[in-house]
Amino acid sequence: MSLLPLFEDGAGRRSADPLALAGPAPACDLEALALLLAPPALLGEFVPRSPWKGVERVPGEIPQALPGSLPRAFSRAVTTMTADAGVIGVLVSGGLDSLAVLVHALRAARGRRVIAFTTDLTDDAGASAAEVVRRLLAALALPAELVVLDPARDRAEPVWSPAGPRLDALPEANAAAADRAAELGVQVLLSGDGADELLGVPRFATAAVAARRGLRAAARYAADVAASGPGLPGEVAAVGARLLPRGVRARAYWAANWPAWCDPVAPAVLAEPYRSAATTWARQWVDTQIATHAGAGRSWAEADAQDAAFPREAIPPAGVVPEASPFLHETFLAAALALPLGDRYHPGLPSGYLRCKAQVVRLLPARALPVLPRRKQYFKAALAEASAAGCQAPRCVEAGLLDGDALAVETDPAVLLVVAALERWLAGAENKAAAVAAG
């Protein structure tokens, strides 16, 4: 399942290509583009609305939860996705998710060529991603070819998509990997996208872990999450909140989990009237989310798991090679959605990182456990460097979407990365002879 949206025009015609529905004089909708900088979309990394006037998004359907073995479902997903590929590519980062994809791709290959692509970023602890990948390939004797890309040298322009701006943090590096994959004859490029959101242990899950794993496991889980988010006070509050009425429980959850989003305000880089419109939309979106949680009667942990996974945006391929993630394939997604939240955690694994990624660890061979990374890699410095591309956005400023003075002093990498995506997308729209229009 790609989760790429369909689009619909006013006459009810549908297409995956919104330009096919936008008429002979397609017009960009600046208000729709501004919503990408509204706090929920900015940090949730999803596209709220079609970027074209007169065209609406029709989100992909989420499959019904279907209990089953996650490893078997994952294996089936990888086998299905690679069935017609003579050469299989896998984007690997050194983390557990992409490693699981690579392991299963090699199993499914049955003699076909498998190439692993990694961009050699340096994480915030000074470790090389490529060295981590090399160590894992050697330790697990994985017979994949390895292609290492230099993020400073290997850069390319990603393929422009009419669906809207790309929301990946390193589009030029991803495009370079896609171009190299095409040169090497790769016919499908797999990634580990979606695993964290779908299988990570949610916050407020002490009660859920206790119900599935016992009190000692719950105590260990609480210790593992004590330093993140609302921490132990949040875990205690979540237990007590189960006694509250649905509506009160949902609002209390939102206040505890997303305090900055209780009264969201769009960033100052947006010019008026787009900043006010984005702020209004953000507040309405928050109210809708809270009402949905209340209507479903979700616990705090169930609400957090839902908010982590959905809305989910699939990023279009960066090049000509089809890209997809087995974690988002409908076969695996259905099994993952049926998994009890408490089962996402396992107290017997050797680090908090692995304990909170227990279901991804299950997708790997048992012999892999001693050599798996014990901590998550973070690349905040690399992302901050990449965000510099957003410091100048002349098309967005000239169109009246962004405030040039506010942009000149903006330092938030998340905001600047989206600004860079908006500028790149508008350039592509201009090449399609699209007009820029207010919402």
Short mmCIF file of C-alpha atoms in Angstrom, two decimals, residues 42-207:
data_model
loop_
_atom_site.label_atom_id
_atom_site.label_comp_id
_atom_site.label_asym_id
_atom_site.label_seq_id
_atom_site.Cartn_x
_atom_site.Cartn_y
_atom_site.Cartn_z
CA LEU A 42 4.60 20.87 9.87
CA LEU A 43 5.54 18.36 12.57
CA GLY A 44 3.16 15.59 11.50
CA GLU A 45 4.59 15.73 7.95
CA PHE A 46 1.35 15.39 6.03
CA VAL A 47 -0.35 17.35 3.26
CA PRO A 48 -3.69 18.78 4.40
CA ARG A 49 -5.12 19.84 1.05
CA SER A 50 -4.57 19.63 -2.71
CA PRO A 51 -2.17 22.31 -3.96
CA TRP A 52 -4.38 22.92 -7.02
CA LYS A 53 -7.45 25.09 -7.33
CA GLY A 54 -10.58 23.06 -8.11
CA VAL A 55 -9.03 19.71 -7.17
CA GLU A 56 -9.56 17.84 -3.89
CA ARG A 57 -7.51 15.10 -2.26
CA VAL A 58 -9.09 11.68 -1.72
CA PRO A 59 -6.95 9.97 0.95
CA GLY A 60 -6.14 6.29 0.55
CA GLU A 61 -8.16 3.83 2.58
CA ILE A 62 -6.58 2.20 5.62
CA PRO A 63 -7.01 -1.60 5.64
CA GLN A 64 -9.05 -3.26 8.35
CA ALA A 65 -7.02 -4.69 11.22
CA LEU A 66 -6.43 -8.40 10.71
CA PRO A 67 -4.62 -10.39 13.43
CA GLY A 68 -1.75 -12.48 12.20
CA SER A 69 1.97 -13.15 12.49
CA LEU A 70 3.92 -9.95 11.87
CA PRO A 71 7.05 -11.72 10.55
CA ARG A 72 4.98 -13.74 8.08
CA ALA A 73 3.02 -10.67 7.00
CA PHE A 74 6.26 -8.74 6.53
CA SER A 75 7.81 -11.54 4.50
CA ARG A 76 4.72 -11.72 2.28
CA ALA A 77 4.77 -7.95 1.80
CA VAL A 78 8.43 -7.93 0.71
CA THR A 79 7.92 -10.95 -1.56
CA THR A 80 4.94 -9.30 -3.23
CA MET A 81 6.69 -5.96 -3.68
CA THR A 82 9.80 -7.50 -5.24
CA ALA A 83 8.15 -10.23 -7.31
CA ASP A 84 8.70 -8.51 -10.67
CA ALA A 85 12.08 -6.92 -9.93
CA GLY A 86 15.19 -8.39 -11.47
CA VAL A 87 17.34 -6.12 -9.30
CA ILE A 88 16.16 -5.08 -5.83
CA GLY A 89 17.35 -1.94 -4.06
CA VAL A 90 17.05 -1.13 -0.37
CA LEU A 91 17.71 2.25 1.27
CA VAL A 92 19.57 1.50 4.51
CA SER A 93 20.49 3.90 7.27
CA GLY A 94 22.08 1.70 9.94
CA GLY A 95 18.83 1.52 11.90
CA LEU A 96 16.68 -1.51 12.67
CA ASP A 97 13.84 -0.73 10.27
CA SER A 98 15.84 -0.62 7.05
CA LEU A 99 17.94 -3.57 8.24
CA ALA A 100 14.77 -5.66 8.57
CA VAL A 101 13.78 -4.68 5.04
CA LEU A 102 17.21 -5.67 3.70
CA VAL A 103 17.18 -9.04 5.49
CA HIS A 104 13.76 -9.93 4.07
CA ALA A 105 14.64 -8.61 0.62
CA LEU A 106 17.64 -10.96 0.53
CA ARG A 107 15.42 -13.87 1.55
CA ALA A 108 12.91 -13.02 -1.16
CA ALA A 109 15.57 -12.45 -3.83
CA ARG A 110 16.36 -16.13 -4.46
CA GLY A 111 19.51 -15.38 -6.39
CA ARG A 112 18.49 -12.00 -7.72
CA ARG A 113 20.80 -9.05 -7.20
CA VAL A 114 20.17 -6.97 -4.06
CA ILE A 115 21.86 -3.59 -3.65
CA ALA A 116 21.89 -1.60 -0.41
CA PHE A 117 22.19 2.18 -0.70
CA THR A 118 23.30 4.33 2.21
CA THR A 119 24.04 8.03 2.46
CA ASP A 120 27.06 8.47 4.71
CA LEU A 121 25.66 10.96 7.17
CA THR A 122 27.41 11.61 10.47
CA ASP A 123 25.05 11.27 13.41
CA ASP A 124 24.96 13.64 16.36
CA ALA A 125 27.31 11.35 18.31
CA GLY A 126 29.92 11.51 15.54
CA ALA A 127 29.30 8.02 14.13
CA SER A 128 29.30 7.34 10.40
CA ALA A 129 26.10 5.79 9.07
CA ALA A 130 28.08 3.93 6.41
CA GLU A 131 30.37 2.36 9.01
CA VAL A 132 27.36 1.17 11.01
CA VAL A 133 25.89 -0.39 7.86
CA ARG A 134 29.19 -2.04 6.89
CA ARG A 135 29.51 -3.51 10.38
CA LEU A 136 25.99 -4.95 10.26
CA LEU A 137 26.46 -6.44 6.79
CA ALA A 138 29.69 -8.09 7.86
CA ALA A 139 28.46 -9.33 11.23
CA LEU A 140 25.31 -10.86 9.74
CA ALA A 141 27.04 -12.05 6.53
CA LEU A 142 24.40 -10.35 4.39
CA PRO A 143 25.29 -10.85 0.70
CA ALA A 144 24.09 -7.46 -0.51
CA GLU A 145 26.14 -5.10 -2.61
CA LEU A 146 26.71 -1.81 -0.81
CA VAL A 147 26.67 1.59 -2.49
CA VAL A 148 27.76 4.47 -0.25
CA LEU A 149 26.82 8.00 -1.23
CA ASP A 150 28.56 11.13 0.00
CA PRO A 151 25.93 13.68 1.11
CA ALA A 152 28.23 16.57 0.17
CA ARG A 153 29.05 15.29 -3.31
CA ASP A 154 26.18 13.02 -4.35
CA ARG A 155 23.22 15.34 -4.83
CA ALA A 156 20.49 15.49 -7.47
CA GLU A 157 17.22 17.24 -8.11
CA PRO A 158 14.26 15.03 -7.14
CA VAL A 159 11.52 14.35 -9.66
CA TRP A 160 8.80 16.98 -9.32
CA SER A 161 5.40 15.63 -8.28
CA PRO A 162 2.09 17.33 -9.06
CA ALA A 163 0.73 15.87 -5.82
CA GLY A 164 2.53 18.56 -3.83
CA PRO A 165 5.83 19.46 -2.16
CA ARG A 166 8.09 16.63 -1.03
CA LEU A 167 8.25 16.24 2.74
CA ASP A 168 11.49 14.26 2.99
CA ALA A 169 14.23 16.01 4.94
CA LEU A 170 17.07 15.32 2.47
CA PRO A 171 15.46 15.37 -0.98
CA GLU A 172 18.69 15.95 -2.92
CA ALA A 173 20.48 13.06 -1.20
CA ASN A 174 17.47 10.81 -1.73
CA ALA A 175 17.33 11.80 -5.39
CA ALA A 176 21.02 10.94 -5.77
CA ALA A 177 20.37 7.48 -4.33
CA ALA A 178 17.43 7.03 -6.69
CA ASP A 179 19.54 8.08 -9.68
CA ARG A 180 22.30 5.66 -8.73
CA ALA A 181 19.74 2.91 -8.32
CA ALA A 182 18.43 3.57 -11.83
CA GLU A 183 21.97 3.46 -13.24
CA LEU A 184 22.47 0.04 -11.64
CA GLY A 185 19.25 -1.40 -13.04
CA VAL A 186 17.26 -1.42 -9.81
CA GLN A 187 13.55 -1.96 -10.49
CA VAL A 188 12.15 -1.34 -7.02
CA LEU A 189 13.67 0.66 -4.17
CA LEU A 190 12.50 -0.34 -0.69
CA SER A 191 12.81 1.58 2.57
CA GLY A 192 11.87 1.27 6.23
CA ASP A 193 9.47 4.23 6.20
CA GLY A 194 6.57 4.02 8.61
CA ALA A 195 8.03 1.50 11.04
CA ASP A 196 8.56 3.91 13.94
CA GLU A 197 5.08 5.34 13.66
CA LEU A 198 3.38 1.98 13.22
CA LEU A 199 5.32 -0.25 15.61
CA GLY A 200 6.95 2.06 18.15
CA VAL A 201 5.67 1.80 21.71
CA PRO A 202 3.29 4.72 22.32
CA ARG A 203 3.43 7.01 25.30
CA PHE A 204 1.11 6.35 28.24
CA ALA A 205 1.29 2.57 27.68
CA THR A 206 2.13 1.49 31.25
CA ALA A 207 -1.31 -0.08 31.75
#
